[in-house]
Structure formats: C-alpha cells, structure tokens
Coordinates of N, CA and C and ligand atoms in Angstrom, one line a residue:
M1 N 11.7 -11.2 -39.2 CA 13.0 -10.7 -38.5 C 12.8 -10.5 -37.0
S2 N 13.6 -11.1 -36.2 CA 13.5 -10.9 -34.8 C 14.8 -10.8 -34.2
R3 N 15.2 -9.6 -33.8 CA 16.5 -9.5 -33.1 C 16.3 -8.9 -31.7
R4 N 16.5 -9.8 -30.8 CA 16.4 -9.4 -29.4 C 17.6 -8.7 -29.0
P5 N 17.5 -7.5 -28.4 CA 18.7 -6.7 -28.1 C 19.6 -7.5 -27.1
L6 N 20.9 -7.2 -27.2 CA 21.9 -7.9 -26.4 C 22.8 -6.8 -25.8
I7 N 22.9 -6.7 -24.5 CA 23.8 -5.8 -23.9 C 24.9 -6.7 -23.2
A8 N 26.1 -6.5 -23.7 CA 27.2 -7.4 -23.2 C 28.3 -6.6 -22.5
G9 N 28.7 -7.1 -21.4 CA 29.8 -6.4 -20.6 C 31.1 -7.2 -20.7
N10 N 32.2 -6.6 -21.2 CA 33.5 -7.2 -21.2 C 34.3 -6.7 -20.1
W11 N 34.5 -7.5 -19.1 CA 35.2 -7.0 -17.9 C 36.7 -7.0 -18.1
K12 N 37.2 -7.5 -19.1 CA 38.7 -7.5 -19.4 C 39.5 -8.1 -18.2
M13 N 40.6 -7.5 -17.9 CA 41.4 -8.1 -16.8 C 41.1 -7.3 -15.5
H14 N 39.9 -7.4 -15.1 CA 39.4 -6.7 -13.9 C 38.6 -7.7 -13.0
T15 N 38.7 -7.5 -11.8 CA 37.9 -8.2 -10.7 C 38.5 -9.5 -10.3
T16 N 38.6 -9.7 -9.0 CA 38.9 -11.0 -8.4 C 37.6 -11.7 -8.4
A17 N 37.6 -13.0 -8.0 CA 36.4 -13.8 -8.1 C 35.4 -13.2 -7.1
Q18 N 35.8 -12.7 -6.0 CA 34.8 -12.2 -5.0 C 34.2 -10.8 -5.6
E19 N 35.1 -10.0 -6.1 CA 34.5 -8.7 -6.7 C 33.6 -9.0 -7.8
A20 N 34.0 -10.0 -8.6 CA 33.2 -10.4 -9.8 C 31.8 -10.9 -9.3
Q21 N 31.7 -11.6 -8.3 CA 30.4 -12.1 -7.8 C 29.5 -11.0 -7.3
Q22 N 30.2 -10.0 -6.7 CA 29.4 -8.8 -6.2 C 28.8 -8.0 -7.4
L23 N 29.7 -7.8 -8.4 CA 29.2 -7.1 -9.6 C 28.2 -7.9 -10.4
A24 N 28.4 -9.2 -10.5 CA 27.4 -10.0 -11.2 C 26.1 -10.0 -10.5
A25 N 26.1 -10.0 -9.1 CA 24.8 -10.0 -8.4 C 24.0 -8.7 -8.7
A26 N 24.8 -7.6 -8.9 CA 24.1 -6.3 -9.3 C 23.6 -6.4 -10.7
V27 N 24.3 -7.0 -11.6 CA 23.8 -7.2 -12.9 C 22.6 -8.0 -13.0
V28 N 22.5 -9.0 -12.2 CA 21.3 -9.9 -12.1 C 20.1 -9.0 -11.7
Q29 N 20.3 -8.2 -10.8 CA 19.2 -7.3 -10.3 C 18.8 -6.3 -11.4
A30 N 19.8 -5.8 -12.1 CA 19.5 -4.8 -13.2 C 18.8 -5.5 -14.3
A31 N 19.2 -6.7 -14.7 CA 18.7 -7.4 -15.8 C 17.2 -7.7 -15.6
A32 N 16.9 -7.9 -14.3 CA 15.5 -8.3 -14.0 C 14.5 -7.1 -14.3
K33 N 15.1 -5.9 -14.4 CA 14.2 -4.7 -14.7 C 14.0 -4.6 -16.2
A34 N 14.6 -5.4 -17.0 CA 14.5 -5.2 -18.5 C 14.5 -6.6 -19.1
A35 N 13.3 -7.3 -19.0 CA 13.2 -8.7 -19.3 C 13.1 -8.9 -20.8
D36 N 13.0 -7.8 -21.6 CA 12.8 -8.0 -23.1 C 14.1 -8.0 -23.8
R37 N 15.2 -8.1 -23.1 CA 16.5 -8.0 -23.8 C 17.5 -9.0 -23.1
D38 N 18.5 -9.4 -23.9 CA 19.5 -10.3 -23.3 C 20.6 -9.5 -22.7
V39 N 21.2 -10.0 -21.6 CA 22.3 -9.4 -20.9 C 23.4 -10.5 -20.8
M40 N 24.6 -10.2 -21.2 CA 25.7 -11.1 -21.1 C 26.9 -10.4 -20.3
I41 N 27.6 -11.1 -19.5 CA 28.8 -10.6 -18.9 C 29.9 -11.6 -19.1
A42 N 31.1 -11.0 -19.4 CA 32.3 -11.8 -19.6 C 33.4 -11.4 -18.6
P43 N 33.4 -12.1 -17.5 CA 34.4 -11.8 -16.4 C 35.7 -12.5 -16.9
P44 N 36.8 -12.2 -16.2 CA 38.1 -13.0 -16.5 C 37.9 -14.5 -16.2
F45 N 38.7 -15.3 -16.9 CA 38.5 -16.8 -16.8 C 38.5 -17.2 -15.3
T46 N 39.3 -16.5 -14.5 CA 39.5 -16.9 -13.1 C 38.2 -16.7 -12.3
A47 N 37.3 -15.9 -12.8 CA 36.1 -15.6 -12.0 C 34.9 -16.4 -12.6
L48 N 35.1 -17.1 -13.7 CA 33.9 -17.7 -14.3 C 33.1 -18.7 -13.4
A49 N 33.9 -19.5 -12.7 CA 33.2 -20.5 -11.9 C 32.3 -19.8 -10.8
A50 N 32.9 -18.8 -10.2 CA 32.2 -18.1 -9.1 C 31.0 -17.4 -9.7
V51 N 31.2 -16.7 -10.8 CA 30.1 -15.9 -11.4 C 29.0 -16.8 -11.9
S52 N 29.4 -18.0 -12.4 CA 28.4 -18.9 -12.9 C 27.4 -19.3 -11.8
K53 N 27.9 -19.4 -10.6 CA 27.0 -19.7 -9.4 C 26.1 -18.5 -9.2
T54 N 26.6 -17.3 -9.2 CA 25.8 -16.1 -9.0 C 24.7 -15.9 -10.0
L55 N 25.0 -16.3 -11.3 CA 24.0 -16.1 -12.3 C 23.0 -17.2 -12.4
S56 N 23.2 -18.3 -11.7 CA 22.4 -19.5 -11.8 C 20.9 -19.1 -11.7
G57 N 20.1 -19.5 -12.7 CA 18.7 -19.3 -12.6 C 18.2 -17.8 -13.0
S58 N 19.2 -17.0 -13.3 CA 18.8 -15.6 -13.5 C 18.5 -15.2 -14.9
G59 N 19.0 -15.9 -15.9 CA 18.8 -15.5 -17.3 C 19.9 -14.7 -17.8
V60 N 20.8 -14.2 -16.9 CA 21.9 -13.4 -17.4 C 22.9 -14.4 -18.0
I61 N 23.4 -14.1 -19.2 CA 24.3 -15.1 -19.9 C 25.7 -14.9 -19.5
L62 N 26.4 -16.1 -19.3 CA 27.8 -16.0 -18.9 C 28.6 -16.2 -20.2
G63 N 29.6 -15.3 -20.4 CA 30.5 -15.3 -21.5 C 31.9 -15.4 -21.1
A64 N 32.7 -15.8 -22.1 CA 34.2 -15.8 -21.9 C 34.8 -14.8 -22.8
Q65 N 36.1 -14.4 -22.4 CA 36.7 -13.3 -23.2 C 37.6 -13.9 -24.4
N66 N 37.6 -15.2 -24.5 CA 38.3 -15.8 -25.6 C 38.1 -17.3 -25.5
V67 N 38.5 -18.0 -26.5 CA 38.4 -19.5 -26.5 C 39.3 -20.1 -27.6
H68 N 39.9 -21.2 -27.2 CA 40.8 -21.9 -28.2 C 40.0 -22.8 -29.1
W69 N 40.6 -23.2 -30.2 CA 39.9 -24.0 -31.2 C 39.9 -25.5 -30.9
E70 N 40.9 -25.9 -30.1 CA 40.9 -27.4 -29.8 C 40.2 -27.6 -28.5
T71 N 39.8 -28.9 -28.3 CA 39.1 -29.1 -27.1 C 40.0 -29.4 -25.9
Q72 N 41.2 -29.8 -26.2 CA 42.3 -30.0 -25.2 C 43.6 -30.2 -25.9
G73 N 44.7 -30.1 -25.1 CA 46.0 -30.3 -25.7 C 47.1 -29.4 -25.1
A74 N 48.2 -29.5 -25.8 CA 49.4 -28.7 -25.3 C 49.3 -27.3 -25.8
F75 N 48.5 -26.5 -25.1 CA 48.3 -25.1 -25.5 C 48.3 -24.2 -24.3
T76 N 49.5 -24.1 -23.7 CA 49.7 -23.4 -22.4 C 49.0 -22.0 -22.5
G77 N 48.2 -21.8 -21.4 CA 47.6 -20.4 -21.3 C 46.3 -20.3 -22.0
E78 N 45.8 -21.4 -22.7 CA 44.6 -21.3 -23.5 C 43.5 -22.1 -22.8
I79 N 42.2 -21.8 -23.2 CA 41.1 -22.4 -22.6 C 40.2 -22.9 -23.7
S80 N 39.6 -24.1 -23.6 CA 38.8 -24.7 -24.7 C 37.3 -24.4 -24.5
G81 N 36.6 -24.5 -25.6 CA 35.2 -24.3 -25.5 C 34.5 -25.3 -24.6
A82 N 35.0 -26.6 -24.6 CA 34.5 -27.6 -23.7 C 34.6 -27.2 -22.2
M83 N 35.8 -26.6 -21.9 CA 36.0 -26.1 -20.5 C 35.1 -25.0 -20.1
L84 N 34.8 -24.1 -21.1 CA 33.9 -23.0 -20.8 C 32.5 -23.5 -20.7
Q85 N 32.1 -24.4 -21.5 CA 30.8 -25.0 -21.4 C 30.6 -25.6 -20.1
D86 N 31.6 -26.3 -19.6 CA 31.6 -27.0 -18.3 C 31.3 -26.0 -17.2
L87 N 31.7 -24.7 -17.4 CA 31.4 -23.7 -16.3 C 30.1 -22.9 -16.5
G88 N 29.4 -23.3 -17.6 CA 28.1 -22.6 -17.8 C 28.2 -21.5 -18.8
C89 N 29.3 -21.3 -19.5 CA 29.4 -20.3 -20.5 C 28.5 -20.6 -21.7
K90 N 28.0 -19.6 -22.3 CA 27.1 -19.7 -23.5 C 27.7 -18.9 -24.7
M91 N 28.5 -18.0 -24.4 CA 29.1 -17.1 -25.5 C 30.6 -16.9 -25.2
A92 N 31.3 -16.5 -26.3 CA 32.7 -16.2 -26.1 C 33.1 -15.1 -27.1
I93 N 33.7 -14.0 -26.5 CA 34.2 -12.9 -27.3 C 35.4 -13.4 -28.1
I94 N 35.5 -13.1 -29.3 CA 36.6 -13.5 -30.2 C 37.0 -12.4 -31.1
G95 N 38.3 -12.2 -31.2 CA 38.9 -11.2 -32.1 C 38.8 -9.7 -31.6
H96 N 38.7 -9.6 -30.2 CA 38.7 -8.2 -29.7 C 40.0 -7.5 -30.1
S97 N 39.8 -6.2 -30.3 CA 41.0 -5.5 -30.9 C 42.2 -5.6 -29.9
E98 N 42.0 -5.7 -28.6 CA 43.1 -5.9 -27.8 C 43.8 -7.2 -28.0
R99 N 43.1 -8.3 -28.4 CA 43.7 -9.6 -28.7 C 44.5 -9.4 -30.1
R100 N 43.9 -8.7 -31.0 CA 44.5 -8.5 -32.3 C 45.8 -7.6 -32.2
Q101 N 45.6 -6.5 -31.5 CA 46.7 -5.5 -31.5 C 47.8 -5.8 -30.4
V102 N 47.4 -6.2 -29.2 CA 48.4 -6.4 -28.1 C 49.0 -7.8 -28.2
F103 N 48.2 -8.8 -28.6 CA 48.6 -10.2 -28.6 C 48.8 -10.8 -30.0
G104 N 48.7 -10.0 -31.0 CA 49.1 -10.4 -32.3 C 48.2 -11.4 -32.9
E105 N 46.9 -11.5 -32.5 CA 46.0 -12.5 -33.0 C 45.7 -12.1 -34.5
T106 N 45.8 -13.1 -35.4 CA 45.6 -12.9 -36.8 C 44.1 -13.2 -37.2
D107 N 43.7 -12.8 -38.4 CA 42.4 -13.2 -38.9 C 42.3 -14.7 -38.9
A108 N 43.4 -15.4 -39.2 CA 43.3 -16.9 -39.3 C 43.1 -17.5 -38.0
M109 N 43.7 -17.0 -36.9 CA 43.5 -17.5 -35.6 C 42.1 -17.2 -35.1
I110 N 41.6 -16.0 -35.5 CA 40.3 -15.7 -35.1 C 39.2 -16.6 -35.7
N111 N 39.5 -16.9 -37.0 CA 38.7 -17.8 -37.8 C 38.6 -19.2 -37.1
S112 N 39.8 -19.6 -36.6 CA 39.9 -20.9 -36.0 C 39.1 -20.9 -34.6
R113 N 39.3 -19.8 -33.9 CA 38.6 -19.7 -32.6 C 37.1 -19.7 -32.8
I114 N 36.6 -19.0 -33.9 CA 35.2 -19.0 -34.1 C 34.7 -20.4 -34.4
G115 N 35.5 -21.1 -35.2 CA 35.1 -22.5 -35.5 C 35.1 -23.4 -34.2
G116 N 36.1 -23.2 -33.4 CA 36.1 -23.9 -32.1 C 34.9 -23.6 -31.2
A117 N 34.6 -22.3 -31.2 CA 33.5 -21.9 -30.3 C 32.2 -22.6 -30.8
L118 N 32.0 -22.5 -32.1 CA 30.7 -23.1 -32.7 C 30.7 -24.6 -32.5
Q119 N 31.8 -25.2 -32.7 CA 31.8 -26.7 -32.5 C 31.5 -27.1 -31.1
S120 N 31.8 -26.2 -30.1 CA 31.5 -26.6 -28.7 C 30.2 -26.0 -28.3
G121 N 29.5 -25.4 -29.2 CA 28.1 -24.9 -28.8 C 28.1 -23.6 -28.2
L122 N 29.2 -22.8 -28.3 CA 29.2 -21.5 -27.8 C 28.9 -20.5 -28.9
V123 N 28.2 -19.4 -28.6 CA 27.9 -18.4 -29.6 C 29.1 -17.4 -29.6
P124 N 29.8 -17.3 -30.7 CA 30.9 -16.4 -30.8 C 30.4 -14.9 -30.9
V125 N 31.1 -14.0 -30.1 CA 30.8 -12.6 -30.3 C 32.0 -12.1 -31.0
F126 N 31.9 -12.0 -32.3 CA 33.0 -11.8 -33.2 C 33.3 -10.3 -33.4
C127 N 34.4 -9.8 -32.9 CA 34.7 -8.4 -32.9 C 35.5 -8.0 -34.2
I128 N 35.1 -6.9 -34.7 CA 35.8 -6.3 -35.8 C 35.9 -4.8 -35.6
G129 N 36.9 -4.1 -36.3 CA 36.9 -2.7 -36.2 C 38.2 -2.1 -36.8
E130 N 38.0 -0.8 -37.2 CA 39.1 -0.2 -37.9 C 39.9 0.7 -37.0
T131 N 41.2 1.0 -37.3 CA 41.9 1.9 -36.5 C 41.6 3.4 -37.0
L132 N 42.1 4.3 -36.2 CA 41.9 5.7 -36.6 C 42.6 6.0 -38.0
E133 N 43.8 5.5 -38.1 CA 44.6 5.7 -39.3 C 43.8 5.1 -40.5
Q134 N 43.2 4.0 -40.4 CA 42.4 3.4 -41.4 C 41.2 4.2 -41.8
R135 N 40.5 4.7 -40.7 CA 39.3 5.5 -41.0 C 39.7 6.8 -41.7
D136 N 40.8 7.4 -41.2 CA 41.3 8.7 -41.9 C 41.7 8.5 -43.3
A137 N 42.1 7.2 -43.6 CA 42.5 6.9 -45.0 C 41.3 6.4 -45.8
D138 N 40.1 6.5 -45.3 CA 38.9 6.0 -46.0 C 38.9 4.5 -46.3
Q139 N 39.6 3.8 -45.4 CA 39.7 2.3 -45.6 C 38.7 1.5 -44.7
T140 N 37.9 2.2 -44.0 CA 37.0 1.6 -43.0 C 36.3 0.4 -43.5
L141 N 35.5 0.6 -44.6 CA 34.6 -0.5 -45.1 C 35.5 -1.7 -45.7
Q142 N 36.6 -1.3 -46.3 CA 37.4 -2.4 -46.9 C 38.1 -3.2 -45.7
V143 N 38.5 -2.5 -44.7 CA 39.1 -3.2 -43.6 C 38.1 -4.2 -42.9
L144 N 36.9 -3.6 -42.7 CA 35.9 -4.5 -42.1 C 35.5 -5.6 -43.0
E145 N 35.4 -5.4 -44.3 CA 35.0 -6.5 -45.2 C 36.1 -7.6 -45.1
N146 N 37.4 -7.2 -45.1 CA 38.5 -8.2 -45.0 C 38.4 -9.0 -43.7
Q147 N 38.1 -8.2 -42.6 CA 38.0 -8.9 -41.3 C 36.9 -9.9 -41.3
V148 N 35.7 -9.4 -41.8 CA 34.5 -10.3 -41.8 C 34.7 -11.5 -42.6
R149 N 35.2 -11.3 -43.9 CA 35.3 -12.5 -44.8 C 36.4 -13.5 -44.3
A150 N 37.5 -12.9 -43.7 CA 38.5 -13.8 -43.2 C 38.1 -14.6 -41.9
G151 N 37.4 -13.8 -41.1 CA 37.0 -14.4 -39.8 C 35.9 -15.4 -40.0
L152 N 35.1 -15.2 -41.0 CA 33.9 -16.2 -41.2 C 34.2 -17.2 -42.3
A153 N 35.4 -17.2 -42.8 CA 35.6 -18.2 -43.9 C 35.3 -19.6 -43.5
G154 N 34.5 -20.3 -44.2 CA 34.1 -21.7 -43.9 C 33.1 -21.9 -42.8
V155 N 32.7 -20.8 -42.3 CA 31.7 -20.9 -41.2 C 30.3 -21.2 -41.7
E156 N 29.6 -22.2 -41.2 CA 28.3 -22.5 -41.6 C 27.3 -22.3 -40.4
L157 N 26.2 -21.6 -40.7 CA 25.2 -21.3 -39.6 C 23.9 -21.7 -40.1
T158 N 23.1 -22.2 -39.2 CA 21.7 -22.6 -39.6 C 20.7 -21.5 -39.2
D159 N 21.1 -20.6 -38.3 CA 20.3 -19.4 -38.0 C 21.1 -18.3 -37.4
G160 N 20.5 -17.1 -37.5 CA 21.2 -15.9 -37.2 C 21.6 -15.8 -35.7
A161 N 20.9 -16.5 -34.8 CA 21.2 -16.4 -33.4 C 22.5 -17.1 -33.0
G162 N 23.1 -17.8 -34.0 CA 24.3 -18.6 -33.7 C 25.6 -17.8 -33.7
L163 N 25.5 -16.6 -34.1 CA 26.7 -15.8 -34.1 C 26.3 -14.3 -33.8
V164 N 27.2 -13.6 -33.1 CA 26.9 -12.2 -32.9 C 28.2 -11.5 -33.4
V165 N 28.0 -10.3 -34.1 CA 29.1 -9.5 -34.6 C 29.1 -8.3 -33.7
A166 N 30.3 -7.9 -33.3 CA 30.5 -6.6 -32.6 C 31.4 -5.7 -33.4
Y167 N 30.8 -4.6 -33.8 CA 31.6 -3.5 -34.5 C 32.2 -2.6 -33.4
E168 N 33.5 -2.6 -33.3 CA 34.1 -1.8 -32.3 C 35.3 -1.0 -33.0
P169 N 35.0 0.2 -33.4 CA 36.1 1.0 -33.9 C 37.2 1.2 -32.9
V170 N 38.4 0.8 -33.3 CA 39.5 0.7 -32.3 C 39.7 2.1 -31.7
W171 N 39.5 3.2 -32.4 CA 39.7 4.5 -31.9 C 38.7 4.9 -30.9
A172 N 37.6 4.1 -30.7 CA 36.6 4.5 -29.8 C 36.7 3.6 -28.5
I173 N 37.6 2.6 -28.5 CA 37.6 1.7 -27.3 C 38.4 2.3 -26.2
G174 N 37.8 2.6 -25.1 CA 38.4 3.1 -23.9 C 39.0 4.5 -24.0
T175 N 38.5 5.2 -25.1 CA 39.1 6.5 -25.3 C 38.1 7.6 -24.9
G176 N 36.8 7.2 -24.7 CA 35.8 8.2 -24.4 C 35.2 8.8 -25.7
K177 N 35.8 8.5 -26.9 CA 35.3 8.9 -28.2 C 34.3 7.8 -28.7
T178 N 33.1 8.2 -29.0 CA 32.2 7.2 -29.5 C 31.9 7.6 -31.0
A179 N 31.7 6.6 -31.8 CA 31.2 6.9 -33.2 C 29.9 7.5 -33.0
T180 N 29.5 8.5 -33.9 CA 28.2 9.0 -33.8 C 27.2 7.9 -34.2
E181 N 26.0 8.1 -33.9 CA 25.0 7.1 -34.2 C 24.9 6.9 -35.7
M182 N 25.2 8.0 -36.5 CA 25.1 7.9 -37.9 C 26.3 7.1 -38.5
Q183 N 27.5 7.4 -37.9 CA 28.7 6.6 -38.3 C 28.5 5.2 -38.0
A184 N 28.0 4.9 -36.8 CA 27.8 3.5 -36.4 C 26.7 2.8 -37.3
Q185 N 25.6 3.5 -37.6 CA 24.5 2.9 -38.4 C 25.0 2.6 -39.8
E186 N 25.8 3.5 -40.3 CA 26.3 3.3 -41.7 C 27.1 2.0 -41.8
V187 N 28.0 1.8 -40.8 CA 28.8 0.6 -40.8 C 28.0 -0.6 -40.5
H188 N 27.1 -0.5 -39.6 CA 26.2 -1.7 -39.2 C 25.4 -2.1 -40.5
G189 N 24.9 -1.1 -41.2 CA 24.1 -1.5 -42.4 C 25.0 -2.2 -43.4
F190 N 26.2 -1.7 -43.5 CA 27.2 -2.3 -44.5 C 27.5 -3.7 -44.0
I191 N 27.7 -3.9 -42.7 CA 28.1 -5.3 -42.2 C 26.9 -6.2 -42.5
R192 N 25.7 -5.7 -42.3 CA 24.5 -6.6 -42.5 C 24.4 -7.0 -44.0
G193 N 24.7 -6.1 -44.8 CA 24.7 -6.4 -46.3 C 25.7 -7.5 -46.6
L194 N 26.9 -7.3 -46.0 CA 28.0 -8.3 -46.2 C 27.6 -9.7 -45.7
L195 N 27.0 -9.7 -44.5 CA 26.6 -11.0 -43.9 C 25.6 -11.6 -44.8
G196 N 24.7 -10.8 -45.5 CA 23.7 -11.4 -46.4 C 24.4 -12.0 -47.6
D197 N 25.6 -11.5 -47.9 CA 26.3 -12.0 -49.0 C 27.0 -13.4 -48.7
I198 N 27.4 -13.5 -47.4 CA 28.1 -14.7 -46.9 C 27.2 -15.8 -46.5
F199 N 26.1 -15.4 -45.8 CA 25.1 -16.4 -45.4 C 23.8 -16.2 -46.2
E200 N 22.8 -16.9 -45.8 CA 21.4 -16.6 -46.4 C 21.0 -15.3 -45.9
K201 N 20.2 -14.6 -46.7 CA 19.6 -13.3 -46.3 C 18.9 -13.3 -45.0
N202 N 18.1 -14.4 -44.8 CA 17.3 -14.4 -43.5 C 18.2 -14.6 -42.3
I203 N 19.3 -15.3 -42.5 CA 20.3 -15.4 -41.4 C 20.9 -14.1 -41.0
A204 N 21.3 -13.3 -42.1 CA 21.9 -12.0 -41.8 C 20.8 -11.1 -41.2
A205 N 19.6 -11.2 -41.6 CA 18.5 -10.3 -41.0 C 18.3 -10.6 -39.6
D206 N 18.6 -11.8 -39.2 CA 18.3 -12.2 -37.7 C 19.6 -12.1 -36.9
M207 N 20.7 -11.8 -37.5 CA 22.0 -11.8 -36.7 C 22.1 -10.5 -36.0
R208 N 22.6 -10.6 -34.7 CA 22.7 -9.3 -33.9 C 24.1 -8.7 -34.2
I209 N 24.1 -7.4 -34.4 CA 25.3 -6.7 -34.6 C 25.4 -5.6 -33.5
L210 N 26.4 -5.8 -32.6 CA 26.5 -4.9 -31.5 C 27.4 -3.7 -31.8
Y211 N 27.2 -2.6 -31.2 CA 28.2 -1.5 -31.3 C 29.0 -1.5 -30.0
G212 N 30.3 -1.3 -30.1 CA 31.2 -1.2 -29.0 C 32.2 0.0 -29.1
G213 N 32.5 0.7 -28.1 CA 33.5 1.8 -28.1 C 32.9 2.9 -27.3
S214 N 33.3 2.9 -26.0 CA 32.9 4.0 -25.1 C 31.4 4.2 -25.0
V215 N 30.7 3.0 -25.0 CA 29.3 3.1 -24.8 C 29.1 3.5 -23.3
K216 N 28.2 4.4 -23.0 CA 27.9 4.8 -21.7 C 26.4 5.2 -21.5
P217 N 26.0 5.5 -20.3 CA 24.6 5.9 -20.1 C 24.2 7.0 -21.0
E218 N 25.1 7.9 -21.3 CA 24.7 9.1 -22.0 C 24.5 8.9 -23.5
N219 N 25.0 7.8 -24.1 CA 24.9 7.6 -25.5 C 24.1 6.3 -25.9
I220 N 23.8 5.5 -24.9 CA 23.2 4.2 -25.3 C 21.8 4.4 -26.0
D221 N 21.0 5.3 -25.5 CA 19.6 5.4 -26.1 C 19.7 5.7 -27.6
I222 N 20.4 6.7 -27.9 CA 20.5 7.1 -29.4 C 21.1 6.0 -30.2
L223 N 22.1 5.4 -29.7 CA 22.7 4.3 -30.5 C 21.6 3.2 -30.7
M224 N 20.9 2.8 -29.7 CA 19.9 1.7 -29.8 C 18.7 2.0 -30.7
R225 N 18.6 3.3 -31.0 CA 17.5 3.7 -31.9 C 17.8 3.5 -33.4
Q226 N 19.0 3.1 -33.6 CA 19.4 2.9 -35.1 C 19.0 1.5 -35.5
E227 N 18.6 1.5 -36.8 CA 17.9 0.3 -37.3 C 18.8 -1.0 -37.2
D228 N 20.1 -0.9 -37.4 CA 20.9 -2.1 -37.5 C 21.8 -2.2 -36.2
I229 N 21.6 -1.4 -35.2 CA 22.3 -1.6 -34.0 C 21.4 -2.4 -33.0
D230 N 21.9 -3.6 -32.7 CA 21.1 -4.5 -31.9 C 21.5 -4.7 -30.5
G231 N 22.5 -3.9 -30.1 CA 23.0 -4.0 -28.7 C 24.3 -3.4 -28.6
A232 N 25.0 -3.6 -27.5 CA 26.3 -3.0 -27.2 C 27.2 -3.9 -26.5
L233 N 28.5 -3.8 -26.9 CA 29.6 -4.5 -26.1 C 30.2 -3.4 -25.4
V234 N 30.2 -3.5 -24.0 CA 30.6 -2.4 -23.2 C 31.8 -2.8 -22.3
G235 N 32.8 -2.0 -22.3 CA 34.0 -2.2 -21.5 C 33.9 -1.5 -20.2
G236 N 34.6 -0.3 -20.2 CA 34.7 0.4 -18.9 C 33.4 0.6 -18.2
A237 N 32.3 1.0 -18.9 CA 31.1 1.3 -18.2 C 30.4 0.0 -17.6
A238 N 30.9 -1.2 -18.0 CA 30.3 -2.4 -17.5 C 30.9 -2.8 -16.1
L239 N 31.9 -2.1 -15.7 CA 32.5 -2.3 -14.4 C 31.9 -1.5 -13.3
N240 N 31.0 -0.6 -13.7 CA 30.3 0.2 -12.7 C 28.8 -0.3 -12.8
A241 N 28.3 -0.8 -11.6 CA 27.0 -1.4 -11.6 C 25.9 -0.4 -12.0
K242 N 26.0 0.8 -11.6 CA 25.0 1.8 -11.9 C 25.0 2.2 -13.4
S243 N 26.2 2.4 -13.9 CA 26.3 2.7 -15.3 C 25.8 1.6 -16.2
F244 N 26.2 0.3 -15.8 CA 25.8 -0.8 -16.7 C 24.2 -1.0 -16.6
E245 N 23.7 -0.8 -15.4 CA 22.2 -0.9 -15.2 C 21.5 0.1 -16.2
R246 N 22.0 1.3 -16.2 CA 21.4 2.3 -17.1 C 21.5 1.9 -18.6
I247 N 22.6 1.3 -18.9 CA 22.8 0.8 -20.3 C 21.9 -0.3 -20.6
I248 N 21.8 -1.3 -19.7 CA 20.8 -2.4 -19.8 C 19.4 -1.8 -20.0
C249 N 19.1 -0.8 -19.3 CA 17.7 -0.3 -19.3 C 17.6 0.8 -20.3
F250 N 18.3 0.7 -21.4 CA 18.2 1.7 -22.5 C 16.7 1.9 -22.9
Q251 N 16.4 3.1 -23.4 CA 15.0 3.4 -23.8 C 15.0 3.7 -25.3
Ligands
PEP1 C1 35.6 -3.0 -25.3 O1 36.6 -3.2 -24.8 O2 35.0 -3.9 -25.9 C2 35.0 -1.7 -25.2 C3 34.1 -1.4 -26.0 O3 35.5 -0.9 -24.2 P1 35.0 0.6 -23.8 O4 33.5 0.4 -23.6 O5 35.7 0.9 -22.5 O6 35.3 1.5 -24.9

C-alpha cells in the first residue's frame, strides 16, 4: 500500500490570469518545502495557460475545475480533456457540490465526465458529499454509496493512482464548519470499503481519498493523522498563500 498525500487547491471563480500566476509562484515555493507529497492547484480555466507556465518544471500539478466527456463538438461553455491536456493539466475536479447543487449536474453527467477525463488521460478528482439535511436524517452513508456507485458505473481502472475521491460534506464547504477527524475517518473508511467492492481490493487500498470542507492551518494536522485521509481538497484557504503553505506542510 502506498498512498502519497495530495493537497489540492480549488480556486473556484477567483483570480485573473496575473493574480493566478502570483499565487501559483507562491505555491511552487511552498511545495518545494514538502517534497514527499503531491500538490495540485485548479485555477479557473482562463488562468490555466498562464499558470501552466509558472508551474513548469516545479512538480506542482495543474488541475482543472471540470471537464466535458467529448473531445470536441457543439457544447457551448464546456472544455474537453484534450484541451486541458494541451495546457498541461493532469487532473480534473469532477462532481463538486457547487456543480451538483448550483448547476444541476447529475450523477449521470458526473459519470460521463469521469469517463471523459480518464479517456483523455486526466486523473479525475471525484467529489461526493452529503447535505446537512441528509446527515441529520442519518442518510450520509447511503447518499455517499449512491453517489459513488453512480459516478463510477462502468469505470475501469488498472491502478489506484488513476482516480482520486474527495469526500466533501456539503455542510462543511465554505462554512467554517469542519467534520471532526472522527466523522471524516468514519466516512473515509466506509468509502474505501466501497471502493474495494467496486474495484480490486489493491486498487482501493492505493486510491487516495481526500477530505474537503473548511480545511485550514488549524485542522489539517489532525485530519492528516487519520488512517484513511490521504490529503485535502481546499477551497478558501487555498487562495491565501500563507494558509495554503501551512496546509501543504502539514505535520
Ligand atoms: C471546496 O470548495 O472544495 C472546499 C472544500 O471549500 P472550502 O475549503 O472553502 O470549504
């Protein structure tokens, strides 16, 4: 079993190309202080080309915030995996709760996007998570199982490094509320078991499962000490160079 930690920053709809390059340069410096882990940043599409240049030769991974399943065609407003590859992207966030809730993306669309990403050689960062209502109704594990099974239907993998899962409880995203390390570990353990059911056991054992939801310098260390938490998907705190550096340098 070898799971290299992954700290990923989702910049959402923030930064111009110039601002993105400045922040990316700071991330490059921070990542150089922690060479035993992977760091990924996902700027807006409009900044990918500029940030790709900043990251060149640094080892920091360039990610996109979404990807379409076709390589080209009449899909206004969408971006294909081939286009992202062309800019140097290696990963793509798929199924973020904002895409599901604000833009109505369904499990079927997310499943197609995952297929498209894999076909074009991008590693999907597949996001799942329950709402507060669902957690309060004790539906968390069922909701997650449904999302995982639907999102990964028909997906074939030869190794665990080919896909990353991000558990992001919707009630913890951008709210300042974080799942406790015990709540997060319980869910991560459950997800790993489920992945072992869908794929080979060794693939599930090698697959990285990130936690996301108000990750910050104050809570990263305890989260990363949990057995099945292999990294973090960070929103707000990834926009602040100092905070993100501290998260990258978790102990
Ligand atoms: C996210 O959007 O993926 C996220 C986890 O945001 P935040 O860290 O701001 O809660």
